[in-house]
Coordinates of C-alpha atoms in Angstrom, one line a residue:
Chain T
M48 CA 66.4 1.5 -66.5
T49 CA 68.5 -0.6 -64.3
T50 CA 72.2 -1.0 -64.3
A51 CA 72.1 -4.4 -62.8
P52 CA 72.4 -6.4 -66.0
T53 CA 75.6 -4.8 -67.1
P54 CA 78.2 -6.4 -64.8
V55 CA 76.7 -9.8 -64.9
P56 CA 78.6 -11.7 -67.6
T57 CA 82.1 -10.8 -66.2
P58 CA 82.0 -12.6 -62.9
A59 CA 80.3 -15.7 -64.3
A60 CA 82.8 -15.8 -67.3
T61 CA 86.0 -15.4 -65.1
D62 CA 84.8 -17.7 -62.2
P63 CA 87.0 -20.7 -62.3
G64 CA 84.4 -23.1 -61.6
G65 CA 81.6 -21.3 -63.1
G66 CA 79.4 -21.7 -66.0
P67 CA 76.2 -23.6 -66.4
G68 CA 77.8 -27.0 -66.1
A69 CA 79.3 -26.3 -62.7
S70 CA 76.0 -25.1 -61.2
R71 CA 74.5 -28.5 -61.9
T72 CA 77.1 -30.9 -60.8
A73 CA 78.0 -30.9 -57.2
S74 CA 81.5 -32.4 -57.6
S75 CA 82.9 -29.6 -59.8
P76 CA 85.6 -27.3 -58.1
T77 CA 84.2 -24.4 -56.4
P78 CA 85.9 -21.5 -54.8
A79 CA 86.1 -21.4 -51.0
G80 CA 83.1 -23.6 -50.6
R81 CA 80.7 -20.8 -50.8
V82 CA 78.6 -22.1 -53.6
P83 CA 77.6 -25.5 -52.1
A84 CA 76.6 -23.6 -48.9
A85 CA 74.4 -21.3 -51.0
R86 CA 73.0 -24.2 -52.8
R87 CA 72.1 -25.8 -49.6
G88 CA 70.3 -22.7 -48.6
L89 CA 68.5 -22.7 -51.9
R90 CA 67.1 -26.2 -51.5
G91 CA 65.4 -25.3 -48.2
G92 CA 64.5 -22.0 -50.1
T93 CA 62.8 -23.9 -52.9
W94 CA 60.3 -25.4 -50.5
L95 CA 59.9 -22.3 -48.6
A96 CA 59.0 -20.4 -51.8
T97 CA 56.8 -23.0 -53.4
V98 CA 54.8 -24.3 -50.5
P99 CA 52.6 -21.2 -50.1
L100 CA 51.5 -21.5 -53.7
L101 CA 50.8 -25.1 -53.5
A102 CA 49.0 -24.8 -50.3
F103 CA 46.9 -22.0 -51.6
F104 CA 46.1 -24.1 -54.6
A105 CA 45.3 -27.1 -52.6
I106 CA 42.8 -25.2 -50.5
G107 CA 41.4 -22.8 -53.0
F108 CA 41.3 -25.1 -55.9
G109 CA 41.3 -28.6 -54.3
L110 CA 38.5 -27.9 -51.8
P111 CA 36.0 -26.8 -54.5
A112 CA 37.1 -29.7 -56.7
V113 CA 36.3 -32.1 -53.9
A114 CA 33.0 -30.3 -53.2
I115 CA 32.0 -30.7 -56.8
L116 CA 32.9 -34.3 -57.0
T117 CA 31.3 -35.3 -53.7
G118 CA 28.4 -33.0 -54.1
A119 CA 27.7 -34.3 -57.6
F120 CA 27.4 -37.9 -56.4
T121 CA 25.6 -37.4 -53.1
V122 CA 21.7 -37.0 -52.5
S123 CA 20.7 -33.5 -52.9
S124 CA 19.6 -32.5 -49.3
D125 CA 19.7 -28.9 -48.4
A126 CA 16.9 -29.0 -45.9
E127 CA 18.2 -31.7 -43.5
T128 CA 21.9 -32.7 -43.3
G129 CA 21.4 -36.3 -43.8
G130 CA 23.4 -36.3 -47.0
G131 CA 26.3 -38.4 -47.8
D132 CA 24.5 -41.2 -49.6
F133 CA 26.2 -42.1 -53.0
T134 CA 23.9 -41.4 -55.9
T135 CA 24.2 -40.8 -59.7
A136 CA 20.8 -39.3 -59.8
N137 CA 22.2 -35.7 -59.9
L138 CA 24.4 -36.7 -63.0
T139 CA 21.5 -38.4 -64.6
E140 CA 19.3 -35.6 -64.1
S141 CA 21.9 -33.1 -65.3
V142 CA 21.9 -34.7 -68.7
Q143 CA 18.2 -34.8 -69.1
G144 CA 15.3 -32.6 -70.2
A145 CA 16.0 -28.8 -69.9
Y146 CA 19.5 -29.3 -68.8
W147 CA 20.4 -31.5 -71.6
T148 CA 18.9 -28.9 -74.0
A149 CA 21.1 -26.2 -72.3
L150 CA 24.2 -28.4 -72.6
L151 CA 23.6 -29.0 -76.3
S152 CA 22.8 -25.4 -77.0
S153 CA 25.9 -24.3 -75.2
L154 CA 28.0 -26.8 -77.2
K155 CA 26.3 -25.7 -80.4
L156 CA 26.9 -22.1 -79.8
S157 CA 30.5 -22.6 -78.7
A158 CA 31.3 -24.8 -81.7
L159 CA 29.7 -22.4 -84.2
T160 CA 31.0 -19.2 -82.9
A161 CA 34.6 -20.7 -82.6
L162 CA 34.3 -21.9 -86.2
I163 CA 33.0 -18.6 -87.6
G164 CA 35.8 -16.9 -85.4
T165 CA 38.5 -19.0 -86.8
A166 CA 37.3 -18.7 -90.5
V167 CA 37.1 -14.8 -90.1
G168 CA 40.0 -14.2 -87.9
V169 CA 42.6 -16.0 -90.0
P170 CA 42.1 -13.8 -93.2
I171 CA 42.3 -10.7 -91.0
A172 CA 45.5 -11.8 -89.4
Q173 CA 46.9 -12.8 -92.8
A174 CA 46.0 -9.5 -94.2
V175 CA 47.9 -7.7 -91.1
V176 CA 50.9 -10.0 -91.4
T177 CA 51.4 -9.4 -95.0
S178 CA 50.8 -5.8 -94.9
R179 CA 53.7 -3.3 -95.5
F180 CA 52.4 -0.9 -93.0
R181 CA 54.0 -1.4 -89.5
M182 CA 51.4 1.0 -88.2
L183 CA 48.5 -0.9 -89.4
R184 CA 49.9 -4.0 -87.8
E185 CA 50.4 -2.4 -84.4
A186 CA 47.0 -0.8 -84.5
V187 CA 45.1 -4.0 -85.3
L188 CA 47.0 -6.1 -82.8
T189 CA 46.5 -3.6 -80.0
A190 CA 42.9 -3.3 -80.9
S191 CA 42.5 -7.0 -80.9
G192 CA 44.1 -7.1 -77.5
V193 CA 41.5 -4.7 -76.2
L194 CA 38.6 -6.3 -77.9
A195 CA 39.5 -9.8 -76.9
N196 CA 39.3 -8.6 -73.2
F197 CA 36.1 -6.8 -74.0
G198 CA 33.8 -9.7 -73.0
G199 CA 31.2 -9.8 -70.3
L200 CA 28.7 -7.0 -69.4
P201 CA 30.2 -4.1 -71.4
L202 CA 29.9 -6.2 -74.5
A203 CA 26.3 -7.0 -73.9
F204 CA 25.4 -3.4 -73.2
A205 CA 27.1 -2.3 -76.2
F206 CA 25.2 -4.7 -78.4
V207 CA 21.9 -3.9 -76.7
A208 CA 22.7 -0.2 -77.6
T209 CA 23.5 -1.1 -81.2
L210 CA 21.2 -4.0 -82.2
G211 CA 18.7 -4.3 -79.4
N212 CA 15.0 -3.6 -79.6
A213 CA 15.8 0.2 -79.2
G214 CA 19.3 0.0 -80.6
E215 CA 20.7 2.6 -83.0
L216 CA 21.1 0.2 -86.0
T217 CA 17.8 -1.6 -85.3
E218 CA 16.0 1.8 -85.5
L219 CA 18.0 3.1 -88.4
F220 CA 17.4 0.1 -90.6
H221 CA 14.0 -1.1 -89.0
L222 CA 15.6 -4.4 -88.4
T223 CA 12.9 -5.7 -86.3
D224 CA 10.5 -5.6 -89.4
H225 CA 13.0 -8.0 -91.2
G226 CA 12.7 -10.5 -88.3
W227 CA 15.9 -9.5 -86.5
S228 CA 16.3 -10.1 -82.7
L229 CA 19.4 -9.7 -80.7
Y230 CA 17.8 -11.8 -78.0
S231 CA 18.2 -15.1 -80.0
F232 CA 20.7 -17.6 -80.8
T233 CA 21.8 -15.5 -83.9
G234 CA 22.1 -12.3 -81.9
L235 CA 24.3 -14.2 -79.4
T236 CA 26.4 -15.4 -82.1
V237 CA 27.0 -12.0 -83.5
A238 CA 27.9 -10.6 -80.0
Y239 CA 30.3 -13.4 -79.2
L240 CA 32.1 -13.0 -82.5
Y241 CA 33.0 -9.5 -81.2
F242 CA 35.5 -10.8 -78.8
L243 CA 36.2 -14.2 -80.5
V244 CA 37.6 -12.9 -83.8
P245 CA 40.0 -10.6 -82.1
L246 CA 41.1 -13.5 -79.9
M247 CA 41.9 -15.6 -83.1
V248 CA 43.8 -12.8 -84.7
L249 CA 45.9 -12.6 -81.6
T250 CA 46.4 -16.4 -81.4
I251 CA 47.2 -17.0 -85.0
T252 CA 49.3 -14.1 -85.8
P253 CA 52.6 -15.6 -84.4
A254 CA 51.9 -18.9 -86.4
L255 CA 51.4 -16.8 -89.6
D256 CA 54.6 -14.8 -88.9
G257 CA 56.4 -18.1 -88.7
L258 CA 55.5 -19.2 -92.2
R259 CA 58.7 -18.4 -94.2
V260 CA 58.8 -16.5 -97.3
Q261 CA 61.2 -19.1 -98.7
W262 CA 58.5 -21.8 -98.6
R263 CA 56.3 -19.7 -100.6
E264 CA 59.0 -19.0 -103.0
A265 CA 60.0 -22.6 -103.2
A266 CA 56.4 -23.5 -104.0
Q267 CA 56.2 -20.9 -106.8
N268 CA 59.5 -22.0 -108.3
N269 CA 57.8 -25.4 -108.6
R270 CA 55.0 -23.8 -110.4
A271 CA 52.4 -24.3 -107.5
T272 CA 49.5 -21.8 -107.6
T273 CA 48.6 -19.9 -104.7
L274 CA 45.7 -22.3 -104.0
Q275 CA 48.2 -25.3 -104.1
Y276 CA 50.6 -23.5 -101.8
W277 CA 47.9 -23.1 -99.2
R278 CA 46.4 -26.5 -99.6
H279 CA 49.7 -28.5 -99.6
V280 CA 52.2 -26.4 -97.6
A281 CA 50.8 -23.6 -95.4
L282 CA 47.6 -25.2 -94.1
P283 CA 49.3 -28.5 -93.0
I284 CA 51.9 -26.4 -91.1
L285 CA 49.3 -24.1 -89.7
F286 CA 46.9 -26.9 -88.9
P287 CA 48.0 -27.4 -85.2
S288 CA 47.9 -23.7 -84.5
L289 CA 44.5 -23.3 -86.2
L290 CA 43.0 -26.3 -84.2
G291 CA 44.6 -24.9 -81.0
G292 CA 43.1 -21.5 -81.7
Y293 CA 39.7 -23.0 -82.5
V294 CA 39.8 -24.8 -79.2
L295 CA 40.9 -21.7 -77.3
L296 CA 37.8 -19.9 -78.9
F297 CA 35.6 -22.8 -78.1
G298 CA 36.6 -22.8 -74.4
S299 CA 36.2 -18.9 -74.1
A300 CA 32.6 -19.2 -75.6
F301 CA 31.7 -22.3 -73.6
A302 CA 32.8 -20.7 -70.2
A303 CA 31.2 -17.3 -71.0
Y304 CA 28.3 -16.3 -68.7
A305 CA 28.0 -12.6 -68.2
T306 CA 27.3 -11.7 -71.8
A307 CA 24.4 -14.1 -72.3
A308 CA 23.1 -13.4 -68.8
A309 CA 22.8 -9.6 -69.3
M310 CA 21.9 -9.8 -73.0
V311 CA 19.4 -12.6 -73.8
G312 CA 18.2 -13.6 -70.2
A313 CA 16.5 -16.9 -70.6
T314 CA 15.5 -17.0 -74.2
V315 CA 18.6 -19.0 -75.2
P316 CA 19.2 -21.9 -72.8
L317 CA 22.9 -22.1 -71.7
I318 CA 24.5 -24.5 -69.3
S319 CA 26.3 -21.7 -67.5
R320 CA 23.1 -19.9 -66.9
Q321 CA 21.4 -23.2 -65.6
I322 CA 24.2 -23.5 -63.1
A323 CA 23.8 -20.0 -61.9
D324 CA 20.0 -20.4 -61.7
A325 CA 20.3 -23.7 -59.7
L326 CA 22.8 -22.1 -57.3
S327 CA 20.8 -19.0 -56.6
G328 CA 17.7 -21.1 -56.2
N329 CA 15.8 -19.4 -58.9
V330 CA 14.1 -22.5 -60.1
L331 CA 13.7 -24.7 -57.0
V332 CA 15.2 -25.0 -53.6
G333 CA 17.5 -27.8 -52.9
Q334 CA 19.3 -27.9 -56.3
G335 CA 22.7 -27.2 -54.9
N336 CA 23.9 -30.7 -55.8
L337 CA 22.4 -30.7 -59.2
A338 CA 24.4 -27.4 -59.9
L339 CA 27.5 -29.3 -58.8
A340 CA 26.8 -32.1 -61.2
L341 CA 26.1 -29.6 -64.0
S342 CA 29.5 -28.1 -63.2
L343 CA 31.1 -31.5 -63.5
D344 CA 29.6 -31.9 -66.9
M345 CA 31.1 -28.5 -67.9
I346 CA 34.5 -29.5 -66.5
I347 CA 34.4 -32.8 -68.4
V348 CA 33.8 -31.0 -71.6
A349 CA 36.6 -28.6 -70.9
I350 CA 39.0 -31.4 -70.1
L351 CA 38.2 -33.2 -73.3
V352 CA 38.8 -30.0 -75.1
M353 CA 42.1 -29.3 -73.3
A354 CA 43.3 -32.9 -74.0
V355 CA 43.2 -32.0 -77.7
Y356 CA 44.7 -28.5 -77.3
L357 CA 47.8 -29.0 -75.1
P358 CA 49.7 -31.8 -77.2
L359 CA 48.9 -29.9 -80.4
Q360 CA 50.3 -26.6 -79.0
R361 CA 53.6 -28.5 -78.4
R362 CA 53.6 -30.0 -81.9
S363 CA 53.1 -26.6 -83.7
A364 CA 55.9 -25.1 -81.7
R365 CA 58.3 -27.6 -83.5
W366 CA 57.8 -26.0 -86.9
L367 CA 57.1 -22.4 -86.0
S368 CA 59.9 -21.2 -83.9
Chain Z
M1468 CA 53.1 -10.7 -111.1
A1469 CA 52.1 -7.0 -110.8
Q1470 CA 48.6 -8.0 -111.3
L1471 CA 48.8 -10.7 -108.7
I1472 CA 50.2 -8.2 -106.2
S1473 CA 47.5 -5.6 -106.9
R1474 CA 44.9 -8.2 -106.6
L1475 CA 46.3 -9.2 -103.1
R1476 CA 46.2 -5.6 -102.1
V1477 CA 42.5 -5.2 -103.0
W1478 CA 41.7 -8.4 -101.2
R1479 CA 43.6 -7.3 -98.1
G1480 CA 42.0 -3.8 -98.2
A1481 CA 38.5 -5.4 -98.4
V1482 CA 39.1 -7.8 -95.6
L1483 CA 40.4 -5.0 -93.3
L1484 CA 37.6 -2.8 -94.3
L1485 CA 34.9 -5.2 -93.5
A1486 CA 36.4 -6.1 -90.3
G1487 CA 36.9 -2.4 -89.4
V1488 CA 33.2 -1.8 -90.0
Y1489 CA 32.1 -4.7 -88.0
F1490 CA 34.2 -3.6 -85.0
L1491 CA 33.8 0.1 -85.1
V1492 CA 30.0 0.3 -85.8
P1493 CA 28.9 -1.0 -82.4
M1494 CA 31.3 1.2 -80.6
A1495 CA 30.2 4.3 -82.5
A1496 CA 26.5 3.3 -81.9
S1497 CA 27.2 2.8 -78.3
V1498 CA 28.6 6.3 -77.9
W1499 CA 25.9 7.8 -79.9
F1500 CA 23.2 5.9 -77.8
S1501 CA 24.8 7.1 -74.5
V1502 CA 24.6 10.8 -75.5
N1503 CA 21.5 10.9 -77.7
D1504 CA 18.5 12.3 -76.0
V1505 CA 15.1 13.6 -77.1
N1506 CA 16.4 17.2 -76.8
G1507 CA 19.6 16.6 -78.7
I1508 CA 23.1 15.7 -77.4
D1509 CA 23.8 15.6 -73.7
F1510 CA 26.4 14.0 -71.5
D1511 CA 24.0 13.3 -68.5
A1512 CA 24.8 9.6 -68.5
Y1513 CA 28.4 10.4 -67.9
T1514 CA 28.1 13.2 -65.5
G1515 CA 25.4 11.6 -63.6
L1516 CA 27.6 8.5 -62.8
L1517 CA 29.6 10.1 -59.8
S1518 CA 26.4 10.8 -58.0
A1519 CA 24.6 7.6 -58.9
P1520 CA 23.8 5.5 -55.8
G1521 CA 26.4 2.7 -55.2
F1522 CA 28.7 3.9 -57.8
T1523 CA 31.5 5.0 -55.4
E1524 CA 31.2 1.9 -52.9
S1525 CA 31.2 -0.6 -55.7
L1526 CA 34.2 0.9 -57.4
V1527 CA 36.3 1.2 -54.3
L1528 CA 35.3 -2.4 -53.5
T1529 CA 36.5 -3.5 -56.8
L1530 CA 39.8 -1.6 -56.7
E1531 CA 40.5 -3.0 -53.2
L1532 CA 39.8 -6.6 -54.4
A1533 CA 42.0 -5.9 -57.4
A1534 CA 44.9 -4.6 -55.3
V1535 CA 44.7 -7.5 -52.8
T1536 CA 44.5 -10.0 -55.6
V1537 CA 47.4 -8.6 -57.4
V1538 CA 49.6 -8.6 -54.2
V1539 CA 48.5 -12.0 -53.2
L1540 CA 49.1 -13.5 -56.6
L1541 CA 52.6 -12.0 -57.0
L1542 CA 53.6 -13.0 -53.5
L1543 CA 52.5 -16.6 -54.1
L1544 CA 53.7 -17.0 -57.8
V1545 CA 56.9 -15.0 -58.1
P1546 CA 58.9 -16.7 -55.4
A1547 CA 57.7 -20.0 -56.5
M1548 CA 58.6 -19.5 -60.1
I1549 CA 62.1 -18.0 -59.3
A1550 CA 62.8 -20.9 -57.0
V1551 CA 61.8 -23.5 -59.5
R1552 CA 64.1 -21.8 -62.2
L1553 CA 66.9 -21.8 -59.7
G1554 CA 66.8 -24.8 -57.6
S1555 CA 64.5 -27.6 -58.7
P1556 CA 63.5 -28.3 -62.4
R1557 CA 61.6 -31.3 -61.1
L1558 CA 59.1 -29.1 -59.5
R1559 CA 58.6 -27.1 -62.8
P1560 CA 56.0 -29.6 -64.3
V1561 CA 54.0 -29.3 -61.0
L1562 CA 54.0 -25.6 -61.2
E1563 CA 52.9 -25.7 -64.9
V1564 CA 50.0 -28.1 -64.1
V1565 CA 49.0 -26.0 -61.0
C1566 CA 48.9 -22.8 -63.2
A1567 CA 47.0 -24.6 -66.2
L1568 CA 44.3 -26.3 -64.1
P1569 CA 42.2 -23.3 -63.5
L1570 CA 41.7 -23.0 -67.3
V1571 CA 39.9 -26.3 -67.3
V1572 CA 37.3 -25.1 -64.8
P1573 CA 35.0 -22.4 -66.1
P1574 CA 34.3 -19.5 -63.6
V1575 CA 30.7 -20.7 -63.2
A1576 CA 31.9 -24.3 -62.2
L1577 CA 34.6 -22.8 -59.8
T1578 CA 32.0 -20.6 -58.1
A1579 CA 29.7 -23.7 -57.7
G1580 CA 32.5 -25.5 -56.2
L1581 CA 33.3 -22.6 -53.8
I1582 CA 29.6 -22.4 -52.7
G1583 CA 29.8 -26.2 -52.2
V1584 CA 32.7 -25.7 -49.9
L1585 CA 31.1 -22.8 -48.0
R1586 CA 28.0 -24.8 -47.5
W1587 CA 30.1 -27.2 -45.5
G1588 CA 30.4 -24.4 -42.8
P1589 CA 26.8 -24.5 -41.5
D1590 CA 26.4 -28.1 -42.4
H1591 CA 29.4 -29.9 -40.7
L1592 CA 31.8 -27.3 -39.1
M1593 CA 29.3 -25.5 -36.8
D1594 CA 31.3 -26.2 -33.6
T1595 CA 34.8 -26.0 -35.0
P1596 CA 37.2 -23.1 -35.4
F1597 CA 36.8 -23.6 -39.2
F1598 CA 33.3 -22.2 -38.9
Q1599 CA 34.8 -18.8 -37.9
T1600 CA 37.2 -19.0 -41.0
M1601 CA 34.1 -19.6 -43.1
V1602 CA 32.4 -16.5 -41.8
F1603 CA 35.5 -14.5 -42.0
V1604 CA 36.1 -15.2 -45.8
Q1605 CA 32.5 -14.3 -46.5
Q1606 CA 32.3 -10.9 -44.8
P1607 CA 30.3 -8.5 -47.1
E1608 CA 32.7 -5.5 -46.4
F1609 CA 35.6 -7.4 -48.0
P1610 CA 34.8 -11.0 -49.3
L1611 CA 38.0 -12.8 -49.3
V1612 CA 36.5 -15.6 -51.0
L1613 CA 36.3 -13.4 -54.2
V1614 CA 40.1 -12.8 -53.8
I1615 CA 40.7 -16.6 -53.8
A1616 CA 38.6 -17.1 -56.8
Y1617 CA 40.3 -14.2 -58.7
V1618 CA 43.8 -15.3 -57.8
L1619 CA 42.9 -18.8 -59.3
M1620 CA 41.3 -17.4 -62.3
S1621 CA 44.3 -15.0 -63.1
L1622 CA 47.0 -17.8 -62.3
P1623 CA 47.2 -19.0 -66.0
L1624 CA 47.6 -15.4 -67.3
A1625 CA 50.0 -14.2 -64.7
H1626 CA 52.0 -17.6 -65.0
R1627 CA 52.4 -17.0 -68.9
A1628 CA 53.4 -13.3 -68.5
L1629 CA 56.0 -14.1 -65.7
D1630 CA 57.3 -17.2 -67.6
A1631 CA 58.0 -15.0 -70.6
G1632 CA 59.9 -12.6 -68.4
L1633 CA 61.9 -15.2 -66.8
R1634 CA 62.8 -16.8 -70.1
A1635 CA 64.4 -13.5 -71.1
V1636 CA 66.8 -13.3 -68.3
D1637 CA 69.3 -15.9 -67.1
V1638 CA 68.2 -16.1 -63.5
R1639 CA 70.8 -18.7 -62.4
T1640 CA 73.7 -16.7 -63.8
L1641 CA 72.4 -13.5 -62.3
V1642 CA 72.0 -15.1 -58.8
E1643 CA 75.3 -16.8 -58.9
A1644 CA 77.1 -13.6 -59.9
A1645 CA 75.3 -11.6 -57.2
R1646 CA 76.1 -14.4 -54.5
N1647 CA 79.8 -14.6 -55.7
C1648 CA 80.1 -10.9 -55.2
G1649 CA 78.9 -11.4 -51.6
A1650 CA 75.1 -10.5 -51.9
S1651 CA 72.8 -12.1 -49.5
W1652 CA 69.9 -14.1 -50.8
P1653 CA 67.2 -11.5 -50.2
R1654 CA 69.6 -8.9 -51.8
A1655 CA 70.2 -11.0 -54.7
V1656 CA 66.4 -11.4 -55.3
F1657 CA 65.4 -7.8 -54.6
S1658 CA 68.1 -5.9 -56.2
V1659 CA 69.2 -8.2 -59.1
I1660 CA 66.3 -10.5 -60.2
L1661 CA 63.2 -8.4 -59.5
P1662 CA 64.5 -5.3 -61.3
N1663 CA 65.1 -7.4 -64.3
L1664 CA 61.5 -8.8 -64.2
R1665 CA 59.9 -5.3 -63.8
G1666 CA 58.2 -5.6 -67.3
A1667 CA 57.0 -9.0 -66.6
L1668 CA 55.6 -8.1 -63.2
L1669 CA 53.8 -5.1 -64.5
N1670 CA 52.4 -7.3 -67.3
A1671 CA 51.1 -9.9 -64.9
S1672 CA 49.6 -7.2 -62.7
F1673 CA 47.8 -5.3 -65.6
L1674 CA 46.3 -8.6 -66.7
T1675 CA 45.1 -9.5 -63.3
L1676 CA 43.8 -6.0 -62.8
A1677 CA 41.8 -6.1 -66.0
L1678 CA 40.4 -9.6 -65.1
V1679 CA 39.2 -8.3 -61.7
L1680 CA 37.7 -5.2 -63.1
G1681 CA 35.6 -7.1 -65.6
E1682 CA 34.8 -10.2 -63.6
F1683 CA 31.1 -10.7 -63.1
T1684 CA 30.2 -14.4 -62.8
A1685 CA 31.7 -15.2 -59.4
A1686 CA 30.7 -12.0 -57.6
S1687 CA 27.2 -12.0 -58.9
I1688 CA 26.5 -15.7 -58.0
L1689 CA 28.1 -15.3 -54.6
G1690 CA 25.9 -12.2 -54.1
Y1691 CA 28.5 -9.4 -53.7
Q1692 CA 28.4 -6.0 -55.4
P1693 CA 31.6 -5.0 -56.9
F1694 CA 31.6 -2.7 -59.9
S1695 CA 30.6 -5.2 -62.6
V1696 CA 27.6 -6.3 -60.7
W1697 CA 26.5 -2.7 -59.9
I1698 CA 26.8 -2.0 -63.7
Y1699 CA 24.4 -5.0 -64.2
S1700 CA 21.9 -3.5 -61.6
V1701 CA 22.1 -0.1 -63.3
G1702 CA 21.5 -1.6 -66.8
N1703 CA 18.1 -2.8 -65.6
S1704 CA 16.9 0.8 -64.7
Q1705 CA 19.0 3.2 -66.6
G1706 CA 20.0 2.0 -70.0
Q1707 CA 21.9 4.9 -71.1
M1708 CA 24.1 4.9 -68.1
S1709 CA 25.0 1.2 -68.4
V1710 CA 26.1 1.9 -72.0
A1711 CA 28.2 4.9 -70.8
V1712 CA 29.9 2.7 -68.3
S1713 CA 30.5 0.1 -71.1
V1714 CA 32.2 2.8 -73.1
L1715 CA 34.2 3.9 -70.3
S1716 CA 35.3 0.4 -69.4
L1717 CA 36.4 -0.1 -73.0
L1718 CA 38.6 3.0 -72.7
I1719 CA 40.0 1.9 -69.3
T1720 CA 41.0 -1.6 -70.8
W1721 CA 42.5 0.3 -73.8
V1722 CA 44.6 2.6 -71.5
L1723 CA 45.7 -0.6 -69.5
L1724 CA 46.9 -2.3 -72.6
L1725 CA 48.7 0.8 -73.8
L1726 CA 50.5 1.0 -70.5
L1727 CA 51.3 -2.7 -70.8
A1728 CA 52.7 -2.3 -74.3
A1729 CA 54.7 0.6 -73.0
A1730 CA 56.2 -1.5 -70.1
G1731 CA 57.1 -4.2 -72.5
R1732 CA 58.8 -1.9 -74.9
E1733 CA 60.8 -0.4 -72.1
R1734 CA 62.0 -3.8 -71.0
R1735 CA 63.0 -4.6 -74.6
T1736 CA 65.2 -1.5 -75.0
T1737 CA 66.9 -2.1 -71.6
A1738 CA 67.7 -5.6 -72.8
A1739 CA 69.0 -4.3 -76.0
S1740 CA 71.3 -1.7 -74.6

């Protein structure tokens, strides 16, 4: 579209002091002193360009973070503003009774759906990667992109229409008579897989692409069976990517709110729903700080999960590039 | 060997077939559900949308929010990322952390934090000018607080998209070339760097747009009614219409991603030529 890239290599190559080395060292010879001036302007410009983002982040993200931390540790006092007393009561309450059940149920749902998502997504991705048809590959990857973004309300309504009490499949096969209910833990699992499996396909495809044919051939030449190849070569290399994908799925399922809210209501307790209820005062007035304590619980889980994910992502990049 | 290959093919076909059934059946059932009536097939759920109360207002609000979010996000992120590429590699880890941190905080928790901040308004800041700011960001006609939340939520996505674009072009060489040819700083950025980032910018914008269109958590808890919250309220009374909107939103996401893929392809071909 643009013609801008074309003339680029020429001036940089013919510039006497040019090249990447010159741009980094200030002492290199530069023509007519123009570049140092430019660089000085740039240094001021760097701040001018990054400060708005950092300031926005400090206010938009920093203040809520402070609010969560301080709120979680102060006395819940919505009625009179005598707050400010330090307490761990909110946090203690947030891991007890119904809240603890909700947290456990959220963890269980996320761990289970992420596990199934990984186990189902990898074979699909592998089938796509090894397929001879380019069209199939493109089609599956585009569809995965759409479906991975198809969380939230639309997903809930689509499943209610399909497998809900008056859903098409439910009526067609009389599923209710067989004990099926969409508004249960199982139902929620089936619905979550609808966006988690495509997410796994998208995540793992680059890693599967990175498995070299030569590795497989080398294994075969050494008389390894397919099973042995996967057990001793492919899976160890894929392991960081697999775990990374699992963590990503876990995080998505853990943070999800809309699907569960629209689909199952209160039948399956989830921590995200408990926070929303506490915030909107559905249960009791004056639970604002409890909601913040619950949020803190959620963030701690997410941080633990991320602490596993980020180093692994870097490690897998070493083999598969 | 031939036996192995044919066995592999059968296995592959079976996997893809099962996956296809699982993913297509709910869609087909949804479409059928939305047009199926006691008297046969009719498209009332789709045609009735435009006249449904609240449809237009909520859709307009969502589109406005999306537009403002995309503009604010790009204005904040693009200069910072270009500057870090050009000038100070030491700031790069800072930028990466800033753009990754929102991933750690689930939308519900972020919303809880925002509500915590907004509560400071009436609690502590009654007599200060900050109170007016608090009121300003919460006005129901255009809740700026949602824009703040959306920008934060889309930071990781947009950062990844723009980073991929910046990796593909040598920003430093481009700028030095332009500067040596006598271009001013704004000119170097606007007519050399940004055209090269067109695909990445579109990419980031589409991802943000998709996120804002589908976002429900923050909006519903904070008590505003953009499109997603409107769908929710419709779902309680008119099941068919909510399913119809779900089908439509799937189609919209599909179109957005196709546009995105097309934009990416265009970039690749220009880079190759």
